[in-house]
Structure formats: C-alpha cells, structure tokens
Amino acid sequence: MNPAQAGVDFDLEKIKQQEARRTAAMKVISVAFDKVEQDYRVENSANGRVMFYHNLVHTKNVVSSARKIAERAIENGTIEDNAGVLAEIAAAFHDVEQRRGSGVNEEESVRLAQNEMTKENVFSSRDAEKVKNMILATIVSFAGGNMKQSATDDYLTKILADADLSSLGQPPEVYWASAQSLLKEIKNTDAPTLKDQLDWARGQIIFLSNHEFYTDEAKELFPHKEENIEFAKEQVRKLEAEFAKMN
C-alpha cells in the first residue's frame, strides 16, 4: 500500500469512529431527554416543587449551548475534535436528577450518564471521567451573596459551566423568560408577588454584574450580558412604579 492510500484509509477510519461516537452519543442523550421529560414536566413536581425552569426546555438549551461552545473551541484548537459529543452528553445529563439536593443531584446525574455510556462500545473510561468532571462543574455554591460554579482548570468543565448559564448572555427576551421561569420555580408558583418580582429583578442586576463567562467562546457566542443588565434595570423601574401605586 502506498503512503497516499494509507493516509486515505486512516482518514476514513477516523471518520467512521467519529460517526460511531456521534450515533452513540445521540442514543445516550435521548435517554436523558426522555427521563427529564418524564420526571420534570412543568405539570409534574419534584419534592413538591413545580419545575418551571429545570425541565426539558432548559436541558435542551444547555445542550445546544454546549454544542456551540464546543464547536467553536474545536475550531480554535482549544479542545480535541472528539470532545464535542462528550460536552453534549454532560449537558444532557447535568440536571437529570433534581430531587436529592445540590451536590448529590450531580453525583447521581454522573452515575446515570456513565451507566448509559457503558452500554455503548465507543466510549472509554477517560471519556466517562470527562463527562463526570463536566457535570460536577455545574454544582454551585454561594459566598457573600455571589454564586460560584465548580469549573476547574479543565477547559471542558468551563464549557459546561458556561453552557449552563448561557441564557445570561442571550438576547433580553430569551434571558428574561429564563430568569422568570427560575423565579417561578423558586417561589413554586406561576404568579410570583409583585414584591418577589421586584426583589428578583434587583438581584438579577447584581448577579449579571458579578458573572463572568469562563471561556472566550461563550463570551463571543453570548454577548448580550450588558444589554441584559440594562433590561433588568428597566424592569426594576417598571416594577418600582407599580409597587409605589399599591403602597
């Protein structure tokens, strides 16, 4: 076999491997989607909470954002070609368990993701470890009123953390709809009080102002954060005016 033919065969084999990983990833991701849809429909409840935010809509949005960030990172040479599907798997499973509490939820989500990955014959133990680290990066903690994610020096964990909060940098109508869904979930009602809405809008200004995307790719893909700060300020002004009329 001449060197040129060997190169062609190598490229074909690489393409086949990538296609096999993509096909397997779609199967694994579909399991996550089905579970989230079954367990966390808005009309269902988890621990007595209505899942206005942590439902299939959010999961699919995070998968889409993870895909976009990963594709851009691959183009930039920041991550390996085969890491994109792992980011999508991690995104699909990152909120698949929502009933056990922060930290424990993510550990169980890792277990479920890795269990599905082992059913396929294309993912290595290293792949499973990467998915684990990405899911754990979405664990949040609070200090001094600020929220902190758990991304590490591993760039893939930063991709997942950014994907999870990508709505902060999406256009105002997308960002605000997402923020309102989270408020409804926290308050466990589809009609938060005017006071709750006002407090939430004020908190959003602080949250947006303190937040920074980890990756350059996310900053490029989701550039509307400053616009959203101004939008939140406008909502505060409107809500303050409404609140003043009532008091």
PDB file of C-alpha atoms in Angstrom:
ATOM      1  CA  MET A   1       0.000   0.000   0.000  1.00  0.00           C
ATOM      2  CA  ASN A   2       1.412   3.382  -0.939  1.00  0.00           C
ATOM      3  CA  PRO A   3       1.615   6.179   1.660  1.00  0.00           C
ATOM      4  CA  ALA A   4      -1.155   8.178  -0.019  1.00  0.00           C
ATOM      5  CA  GLN A   5      -3.586   5.253   0.164  1.00  0.00           C
ATOM      6  CA  ALA A   6      -2.637   4.643   3.785  1.00  0.00           C
ATOM      7  CA  GLY A   7      -3.486   8.257   4.554  1.00  0.00           C
ATOM      8  CA  VAL A   8      -6.888   7.915   2.890  1.00  0.00           C
ATOM      9  CA  ASP A   9      -7.638   4.740   4.839  1.00  0.00           C
ATOM     10  CA  PHE A  10      -6.636   6.442   8.077  1.00  0.00           C
ATOM     11  CA  ASP A  11      -8.939   9.394   7.366  1.00  0.00           C
ATOM     12  CA  LEU A  12     -11.830   7.073   6.516  1.00  0.00           C
ATOM     13  CA  GLU A  13     -11.320   5.130   9.726  1.00  0.00           C
ATOM     14  CA  LYS A  14     -11.252   8.360  11.717  1.00  0.00           C
ATOM     15  CA  ILE A  15     -14.494   9.485  10.085  1.00  0.00           C
ATOM     16  CA  LYS A  16     -16.115   6.136  10.894  1.00  0.00           C
ATOM     17  CA  GLN A  17     -15.041   6.415  14.517  1.00  0.00           C
ATOM     18  CA  GLN A  18     -16.412   9.951  14.763  1.00  0.00           C
ATOM     19  CA  GLU A  19     -19.703   8.873  13.212  1.00  0.00           C
ATOM     20  CA  ALA A  20     -19.941   5.955  15.636  1.00  0.00           C
ATOM     21  CA  ARG A  21     -19.346   8.287  18.595  1.00  0.00           C
ATOM     22  CA  ARG A  22     -21.944  10.733  17.318  1.00  0.00           C
ATOM     23  CA  THR A  23     -24.534   7.978  16.824  1.00  0.00           C
ATOM     24  CA  ALA A  24     -23.863   6.537  20.280  1.00  0.00           C
ATOM     25  CA  ALA A  25     -23.966   9.992  21.850  1.00  0.00           C
ATOM     26  CA  MET A  26     -27.377  10.701  20.327  1.00  0.00           C
ATOM     27  CA  LYS A  27     -28.693   7.454  21.833  1.00  0.00           C
ATOM     28  CA  VAL A  28     -27.316   8.348  25.251  1.00  0.00           C
ATOM     29  CA  ILE A  29     -28.632  11.911  25.047  1.00  0.00           C
ATOM     30  CA  SER A  30     -32.107  10.704  24.068  1.00  0.00           C
ATOM     31  CA  VAL A  31     -32.235   8.684  27.296  1.00  0.00           C
ATOM     32  CA  ALA A  32     -31.523  11.834  29.287  1.00  0.00           C
ATOM     33  CA  PHE A  33     -34.152  13.811  27.390  1.00  0.00           C
ATOM     34  CA  ASP A  34     -36.762  11.115  27.980  1.00  0.00           C
ATOM     35  CA  LYS A  35     -36.003  10.966  31.707  1.00  0.00           C
ATOM     36  CA  VAL A  36     -36.097  14.735  32.162  1.00  0.00           C
ATOM     37  CA  GLU A  37     -39.351  14.963  30.207  1.00  0.00           C
ATOM     38  CA  GLN A  38     -40.906  12.189  32.271  1.00  0.00           C
ATOM     39  CA  ASP A  39     -39.727  13.374  35.672  1.00  0.00           C
ATOM     40  CA  TYR A  40     -39.782  17.158  35.342  1.00  0.00           C
ATOM     41  CA  ARG A  41     -42.661  18.223  33.153  1.00  0.00           C
ATOM     42  CA  VAL A  42     -43.963  21.591  34.330  1.00  0.00           C
ATOM     43  CA  GLU A  43     -47.198  19.937  35.388  1.00  0.00           C
ATOM     44  CA  ASN A  44     -45.293  17.325  37.405  1.00  0.00           C
ATOM     45  CA  SER A  45     -43.488  18.076  40.626  1.00  0.00           C
ATOM     46  CA  ALA A  46     -40.251  17.110  42.337  1.00  0.00           C
ATOM     47  CA  ASN A  47     -40.255  17.227  46.116  1.00  0.00           C
ATOM     48  CA  GLY A  48     -43.417  19.313  45.908  1.00  0.00           C
ATOM     49  CA  ARG A  49     -41.862  21.877  43.543  1.00  0.00           C
ATOM     50  CA  VAL A  50     -43.193  22.688  40.093  1.00  0.00           C
ATOM     51  CA  MET A  51     -40.278  22.556  37.659  1.00  0.00           C
ATOM     52  CA  PHE A  52     -40.824  25.771  35.736  1.00  0.00           C
ATOM     53  CA  TYR A  53     -37.089  26.044  34.978  1.00  0.00           C
ATOM     54  CA  HIS A  54     -35.232  22.763  35.475  1.00  0.00           C
ATOM     55  CA  ASN A  55     -37.130  20.901  32.785  1.00  0.00           C
ATOM     56  CA  LEU A  56     -36.584  19.673  29.230  1.00  0.00           C
ATOM     57  CA  VAL A  57     -36.548  23.197  27.790  1.00  0.00           C
ATOM     58  CA  HIS A  58     -33.578  24.153  29.974  1.00  0.00           C
ATOM     59  CA  THR A  59     -31.806  20.854  29.307  1.00  0.00           C
ATOM     60  CA  LYS A  60     -32.101  21.236  25.533  1.00  0.00           C
ATOM     61  CA  ASN A  61     -30.944  24.845  25.744  1.00  0.00           C
ATOM     62  CA  VAL A  62     -27.834  23.800  27.672  1.00  0.00           C
ATOM     63  CA  VAL A  63     -27.097  21.015  25.174  1.00  0.00           C
ATOM     64  CA  SER A  64     -27.419  23.491  22.307  1.00  0.00           C
ATOM     65  CA  SER A  65     -25.144  25.992  24.049  1.00  0.00           C
ATOM     66  CA  ALA A  66     -22.589  23.307  24.926  1.00  0.00           C
ATOM     67  CA  ARG A  67     -22.544  22.199  21.292  1.00  0.00           C
ATOM     68  CA  LYS A  68     -21.976  25.751  20.048  1.00  0.00           C
ATOM     69  CA  ILE A  69     -19.216  26.487  22.554  1.00  0.00           C
ATOM     70  CA  ALA A  70     -17.503  23.143  21.923  1.00  0.00           C
ATOM     71  CA  GLU A  71     -17.642  23.554  18.147  1.00  0.00           C
ATOM     72  CA  ARG A  72     -16.065  26.997  18.431  1.00  0.00           C
ATOM     73  CA  ALA A  73     -13.429  25.650  20.840  1.00  0.00           C
ATOM     74  CA  ILE A  74     -12.603  22.854  18.380  1.00  0.00           C
ATOM     75  CA  GLU A  75     -12.220  25.432  15.613  1.00  0.00           C
ATOM     76  CA  ASN A  76      -9.912  27.413  17.884  1.00  0.00           C
ATOM     77  CA  GLY A  77      -7.868  24.300  18.665  1.00  0.00           C
ATOM     78  CA  THR A  78      -8.691  24.573  22.366  1.00  0.00           C
ATOM     79  CA  ILE A  79     -10.197  21.095  22.737  1.00  0.00           C
ATOM     80  CA  GLU A  80      -9.906  17.818  20.825  1.00  0.00           C
ATOM     81  CA  ASP A  81     -12.271  17.029  17.946  1.00  0.00           C
ATOM     82  CA  ASN A  82     -13.845  14.105  19.790  1.00  0.00           C
ATOM     83  CA  ALA A  83     -14.651  16.112  22.925  1.00  0.00           C
ATOM     84  CA  GLY A  84     -17.689  17.856  21.475  1.00  0.00           C
ATOM     85  CA  VAL A  85     -20.038  14.898  21.862  1.00  0.00           C
ATOM     86  CA  LEU A  86     -18.885  14.461  25.460  1.00  0.00           C
ATOM     87  CA  ALA A  87     -19.874  18.043  26.224  1.00  0.00           C
ATOM     88  CA  GLU A  88     -23.317  17.365  24.774  1.00  0.00           C
ATOM     89  CA  ILE A  89     -23.729  14.201  26.850  1.00  0.00           C
ATOM     90  CA  ALA A  90     -22.721  16.042  30.019  1.00  0.00           C
ATOM     91  CA  ALA A  91     -25.130  18.866  29.200  1.00  0.00           C
ATOM     92  CA  ALA A  92     -27.981  16.422  28.612  1.00  0.00           C
ATOM     93  CA  PHE A  93     -27.428  14.721  31.977  1.00  0.00           C
ATOM     94  CA  HIS A  94     -26.363  17.665  34.138  1.00  0.00           C
ATOM     95  CA  ASP A  95     -29.858  18.160  35.616  1.00  0.00           C
ATOM     96  CA  VAL A  96     -31.298  14.700  35.102  1.00  0.00           C
ATOM     97  CA  GLU A  97     -31.607  14.285  38.894  1.00  0.00           C
ATOM     98  CA  GLN A  98     -33.223  17.169  40.801  1.00  0.00           C
ATOM     99  CA  ARG A  99     -34.683  15.589  43.932  1.00  0.00           C
ATOM    100  CA  ARG A 100     -31.732  14.915  46.238  1.00  0.00           C
ATOM    101  CA  GLY A 101     -30.138  18.291  46.864  1.00  0.00           C
ATOM    102  CA  SER A 102     -27.160  20.172  45.437  1.00  0.00           C
ATOM    103  CA  GLY A 103     -24.068  18.022  45.018  1.00  0.00           C
ATOM    104  CA  VAL A 104     -25.944  14.771  45.494  1.00  0.00           C
ATOM    105  CA  ASN A 105     -28.055  15.583  42.429  1.00  0.00           C
ATOM    106  CA  GLU A 106     -24.965  15.977  40.293  1.00  0.00           C
ATOM    107  CA  GLU A 107     -23.342  12.804  41.629  1.00  0.00           C
ATOM    108  CA  GLU A 108     -26.453  10.832  40.706  1.00  0.00           C
ATOM    109  CA  SER A 109     -26.566  12.525  37.298  1.00  0.00           C
ATOM    110  CA  VAL A 110     -22.966  11.395  36.757  1.00  0.00           C
ATOM    111  CA  ARG A 111     -23.873   7.827  37.671  1.00  0.00           C
ATOM    112  CA  LEU A 112     -26.793   7.777  35.247  1.00  0.00           C
ATOM    113  CA  ALA A 113     -24.728   9.299  32.431  1.00  0.00           C
ATOM    114  CA  GLN A 114     -21.856   6.872  32.865  1.00  0.00           C
ATOM    115  CA  ASN A 115     -24.252   3.944  33.085  1.00  0.00           C
ATOM    116  CA  GLU A 116     -25.698   4.832  29.682  1.00  0.00           C
ATOM    117  CA  MET A 117     -22.254   5.428  28.192  1.00  0.00           C
ATOM    118  CA  THR A 118     -21.063   1.961  29.207  1.00  0.00           C
ATOM    119  CA  LYS A 119     -23.915   0.434  27.204  1.00  0.00           C
ATOM    120  CA  GLU A 120     -22.205   1.707  24.063  1.00  0.00           C
ATOM    121  CA  ASN A 121     -18.910   0.313  22.815  1.00  0.00           C
ATOM    122  CA  VAL A 122     -17.296   3.563  21.746  1.00  0.00           C
ATOM    123  CA  PHE A 123     -16.697   5.484  24.972  1.00  0.00           C
ATOM    124  CA  SER A 124     -13.581   4.939  27.053  1.00  0.00           C
ATOM    125  CA  SER A 125     -13.159   5.260  30.806  1.00  0.00           C
ATOM    126  CA  ARG A 126     -11.378   8.541  30.057  1.00  0.00           C
ATOM    127  CA  ASP A 127     -14.472   9.761  28.201  1.00  0.00           C
ATOM    128  CA  ALA A 128     -16.643   8.829  31.179  1.00  0.00           C
ATOM    129  CA  GLU A 129     -14.314  10.692  33.535  1.00  0.00           C
ATOM    130  CA  LYS A 130     -14.509  13.813  31.370  1.00  0.00           C
ATOM    131  CA  VAL A 131     -18.302  13.693  31.423  1.00  0.00           C
ATOM    132  CA  LYS A 132     -18.200  13.294  35.200  1.00  0.00           C
ATOM    133  CA  ASN A 133     -15.981  16.340  35.641  1.00  0.00           C
ATOM    134  CA  MET A 134     -18.182  18.430  33.365  1.00  0.00           C
ATOM    135  CA  ILE A 135     -21.383  17.564  35.205  1.00  0.00           C
ATOM    136  CA  LEU A 136     -19.768  18.284  38.578  1.00  0.00           C
ATOM    137  CA  ALA A 137     -18.713  21.697  37.240  1.00  0.00           C
ATOM    138  CA  THR A 138     -22.375  22.751  37.332  1.00  0.00           C
ATOM    139  CA  ILE A 139     -22.520  22.453  41.135  1.00  0.00           C
ATOM    140  CA  VAL A 140     -22.950  25.944  42.540  1.00  0.00           C
ATOM    141  CA  SER A 141     -22.049  27.473  45.878  1.00  0.00           C
ATOM    142  CA  PHE A 142     -22.796  30.862  47.392  1.00  0.00           C
ATOM    143  CA  ALA A 143     -20.458  33.184  49.250  1.00  0.00           C
ATOM    144  CA  GLY A 144     -21.122  36.795  50.126  1.00  0.00           C
ATOM    145  CA  GLY A 145     -24.254  36.738  48.034  1.00  0.00           C
ATOM    146  CA  ASN A 146     -22.325  35.659  44.942  1.00  0.00           C
ATOM    147  CA  MET A 147     -22.907  32.392  43.107  1.00  0.00           C
ATOM    148  CA  LYS A 148     -19.862  30.342  42.116  1.00  0.00           C
ATOM    149  CA  GLN A 149     -19.748  27.373  39.775  1.00  0.00           C
ATOM    150  CA  SER A 150     -17.304  24.484  40.184  1.00  0.00           C
ATOM    151  CA  ALA A 151     -15.315  24.595  36.955  1.00  0.00           C
ATOM    152  CA  THR A 152     -11.674  23.523  37.214  1.00  0.00           C
ATOM    153  CA  ASP A 153      -8.622  24.155  35.034  1.00  0.00           C
ATOM    154  CA  ASP A 154     -10.002  21.527  32.643  1.00  0.00           C
ATOM    155  CA  TYR A 155     -11.390  23.539  29.722  1.00  0.00           C
ATOM    156  CA  LEU A 156     -14.286  21.145  29.196  1.00  0.00           C
ATOM    157  CA  THR A 157     -15.598  21.899  32.682  1.00  0.00           C
ATOM    158  CA  LYS A 158     -15.540  25.585  31.819  1.00  0.00           C
ATOM    159  CA  ILE A 159     -17.536  24.873  28.663  1.00  0.00           C
ATOM    160  CA  LEU A 160     -20.258  23.115  30.666  1.00  0.00           C
ATOM    161  CA  ALA A 161     -20.387  25.814  33.319  1.00  0.00           C
ATOM    162  CA  ASP A 162     -20.781  28.466  30.628  1.00  0.00           C
ATOM    163  CA  ALA A 163     -23.406  26.463  28.764  1.00  0.00           C
ATOM    164  CA  ASP A 164     -25.458  26.097  31.946  1.00  0.00           C
ATOM    165  CA  LEU A 165     -25.649  29.892  32.348  1.00  0.00           C
ATOM    166  CA  SER A 166     -25.587  30.818  28.662  1.00  0.00           C
ATOM    167  CA  SER A 167     -29.015  32.463  28.945  1.00  0.00           C
ATOM    168  CA  LEU A 168     -27.316  35.337  30.779  1.00  0.00           C
ATOM    169  CA  GLY A 169     -25.695  36.356  27.503  1.00  0.00           C
ATOM    170  CA  GLN A 170     -28.573  35.606  25.173  1.00  0.00           C
ATOM    171  CA  PRO A 171     -30.925  38.333  23.837  1.00  0.00           C
ATOM    172  CA  PRO A 172     -33.035  40.081  26.509  1.00  0.00           C
ATOM    173  CA  GLU A 173     -36.290  38.331  25.646  1.00  0.00           C
ATOM    174  CA  VAL A 174     -34.602  34.926  25.997  1.00  0.00           C
ATOM    175  CA  TYR A 175     -32.705  35.873  29.139  1.00  0.00           C
ATOM    176  CA  TRP A 176     -35.717  37.394  30.894  1.00  0.00           C
ATOM    177  CA  ALA A 177     -38.031  34.489  30.075  1.00  0.00           C
ATOM    178  CA  SER A 178     -35.446  32.127  31.554  1.00  0.00           C
ATOM    179  CA  ALA A 179     -34.990  34.284  34.652  1.00  0.00           C
ATOM    180  CA  GLN A 180     -38.746  34.476  35.196  1.00  0.00           C
ATOM    181  CA  SER A 181     -39.066  30.700  34.907  1.00  0.00           C
ATOM    182  CA  LEU A 182     -36.428  30.275  37.597  1.00  0.00           C
ATOM    183  CA  LEU A 183     -38.220  32.763  39.862  1.00  0.00           C
ATOM    184  CA  LYS A 184     -41.474  30.825  39.448  1.00  0.00           C
ATOM    185  CA  GLU A 185     -39.691  27.585  40.300  1.00  0.00           C
ATOM    186  CA  ILE A 186     -38.036  29.049  43.389  1.00  0.00           C
ATOM    187  CA  LYS A 187     -41.317  30.517  44.626  1.00  0.00           C
ATOM    188  CA  ASN A 188     -43.237  27.422  43.482  1.00  0.00           C
ATOM    189  CA  THR A 189     -45.945  29.473  41.789  1.00  0.00           C
ATOM    190  CA  ASP A 190     -46.710  30.688  38.285  1.00  0.00           C
ATOM    191  CA  ALA A 191     -47.740  34.063  39.756  1.00  0.00           C
ATOM    192  CA  PRO A 192     -44.970  35.494  41.987  1.00  0.00           C
ATOM    193  CA  THR A 193     -45.963  38.517  44.046  1.00  0.00           C
ATOM    194  CA  LEU A 194     -45.004  41.985  42.849  1.00  0.00           C
ATOM    195  CA  LYS A 195     -42.582  42.228  45.785  1.00  0.00           C
ATOM    196  CA  ASP A 196     -40.924  38.954  44.780  1.00  0.00           C
ATOM    197  CA  GLN A 197     -40.658  40.114  41.171  1.00  0.00           C
ATOM    198  CA  LEU A 198     -39.067  43.396  42.247  1.00  0.00           C
ATOM    199  CA  ASP A 199     -36.581  41.732  44.596  1.00  0.00           C
ATOM    200  CA  TRP A 200     -35.724  39.234  41.875  1.00  0.00           C
ATOM    201  CA  ALA A 201     -35.155  41.917  39.237  1.00  0.00           C
ATOM    202  CA  ARG A 202     -32.866  43.831  41.597  1.00  0.00           C
ATOM    203  CA  GLY A 203     -30.976  40.635  42.340  1.00  0.00           C
ATOM    204  CA  GLN A 204     -30.584  39.934  38.635  1.00  0.00           C
ATOM    205  CA  ILE A 205     -28.711  43.207  38.161  1.00  0.00           C
ATOM    206  CA  ILE A 206     -26.212  42.181  40.834  1.00  0.00           C
ATOM    207  CA  PHE A 207     -25.987  38.623  39.529  1.00  0.00           C
ATOM    208  CA  LEU A 208     -25.361  39.698  35.933  1.00  0.00           C
ATOM    209  CA  SER A 209     -22.838  42.331  37.009  1.00  0.00           C
ATOM    210  CA  ASN A 210     -20.817  39.803  39.023  1.00  0.00           C
ATOM    211  CA  HIS A 211     -20.964  36.973  36.493  1.00  0.00           C
ATOM    212  CA  GLU A 212     -18.134  36.244  34.056  1.00  0.00           C
ATOM    213  CA  PHE A 213     -18.088  33.524  31.434  1.00  0.00           C
ATOM    214  CA  TYR A 214     -15.062  31.252  31.768  1.00  0.00           C
ATOM    215  CA  THR A 215     -14.430  30.769  28.048  1.00  0.00           C
ATOM    216  CA  ASP A 216     -13.723  33.227  25.257  1.00  0.00           C
ATOM    217  CA  GLU A 217     -16.049  31.168  23.081  1.00  0.00           C
ATOM    218  CA  ALA A 218     -19.020  31.792  25.376  1.00  0.00           C
ATOM    219  CA  LYS A 219     -18.222  35.498  25.528  1.00  0.00           C
ATOM    220  CA  GLU A 220     -18.305  35.612  21.729  1.00  0.00           C
ATOM    221  CA  LEU A 221     -21.401  33.456  21.304  1.00  0.00           C
ATOM    222  CA  PHE A 222     -23.475  35.011  24.093  1.00  0.00           C
ATOM    223  CA  PRO A 223     -22.580  38.724  24.035  1.00  0.00           C
ATOM    224  CA  HIS A 224     -25.768  40.303  25.404  1.00  0.00           C
ATOM    225  CA  LYS A 225     -24.975  40.427  29.115  1.00  0.00           C
ATOM    226  CA  GLU A 226     -24.544  44.207  29.326  1.00  0.00           C
ATOM    227  CA  GLU A 227     -27.741  44.635  27.342  1.00  0.00           C
ATOM    228  CA  ASN A 228     -29.482  42.345  29.820  1.00  0.00           C
ATOM    229  CA  ILE A 229     -28.254  44.411  32.757  1.00  0.00           C
ATOM    230  CA  GLU A 230     -29.913  47.457  31.218  1.00  0.00           C
ATOM    231  CA  PHE A 231     -33.037  45.408  30.528  1.00  0.00           C
ATOM    232  CA  ALA A 232     -33.170  44.265  34.163  1.00  0.00           C
ATOM    233  CA  LYS A 233     -32.758  47.861  35.332  1.00  0.00           C
ATOM    234  CA  GLU A 234     -35.712  48.867  33.170  1.00  0.00           C
ATOM    235  CA  GLN A 235     -37.781  46.072  34.706  1.00  0.00           C
ATOM    236  CA  VAL A 236     -36.851  47.343  38.173  1.00  0.00           C
ATOM    237  CA  ARG A 237     -38.042  50.837  37.262  1.00  0.00           C
ATOM    238  CA  LYS A 238     -41.353  49.489  35.973  1.00  0.00           C
ATOM    239  CA  LEU A 239     -41.885  47.242  38.972  1.00  0.00           C
ATOM    240  CA  GLU A 240     -40.980  50.026  41.418  1.00  0.00           C
ATOM    241  CA  ALA A 241     -43.589  52.252  39.784  1.00  0.00           C
ATOM    242  CA  GLU A 242     -46.213  49.512  40.084  1.00  0.00           C
ATOM    243  CA  PHE A 243     -45.220  48.812  43.678  1.00  0.00           C
ATOM    244  CA  ALA A 244     -45.468  52.518  44.576  1.00  0.00           C
ATOM    245  CA  LYS A 245     -49.037  52.657  43.271  1.00  0.00           C
ATOM    246  CA  MET A 246     -50.007  49.826  45.595  1.00  0.00           C
ATOM    247  CA  ASN A 247     -48.476  51.333  48.739  1.00  0.00           C
TER     248      ASN A 247
END
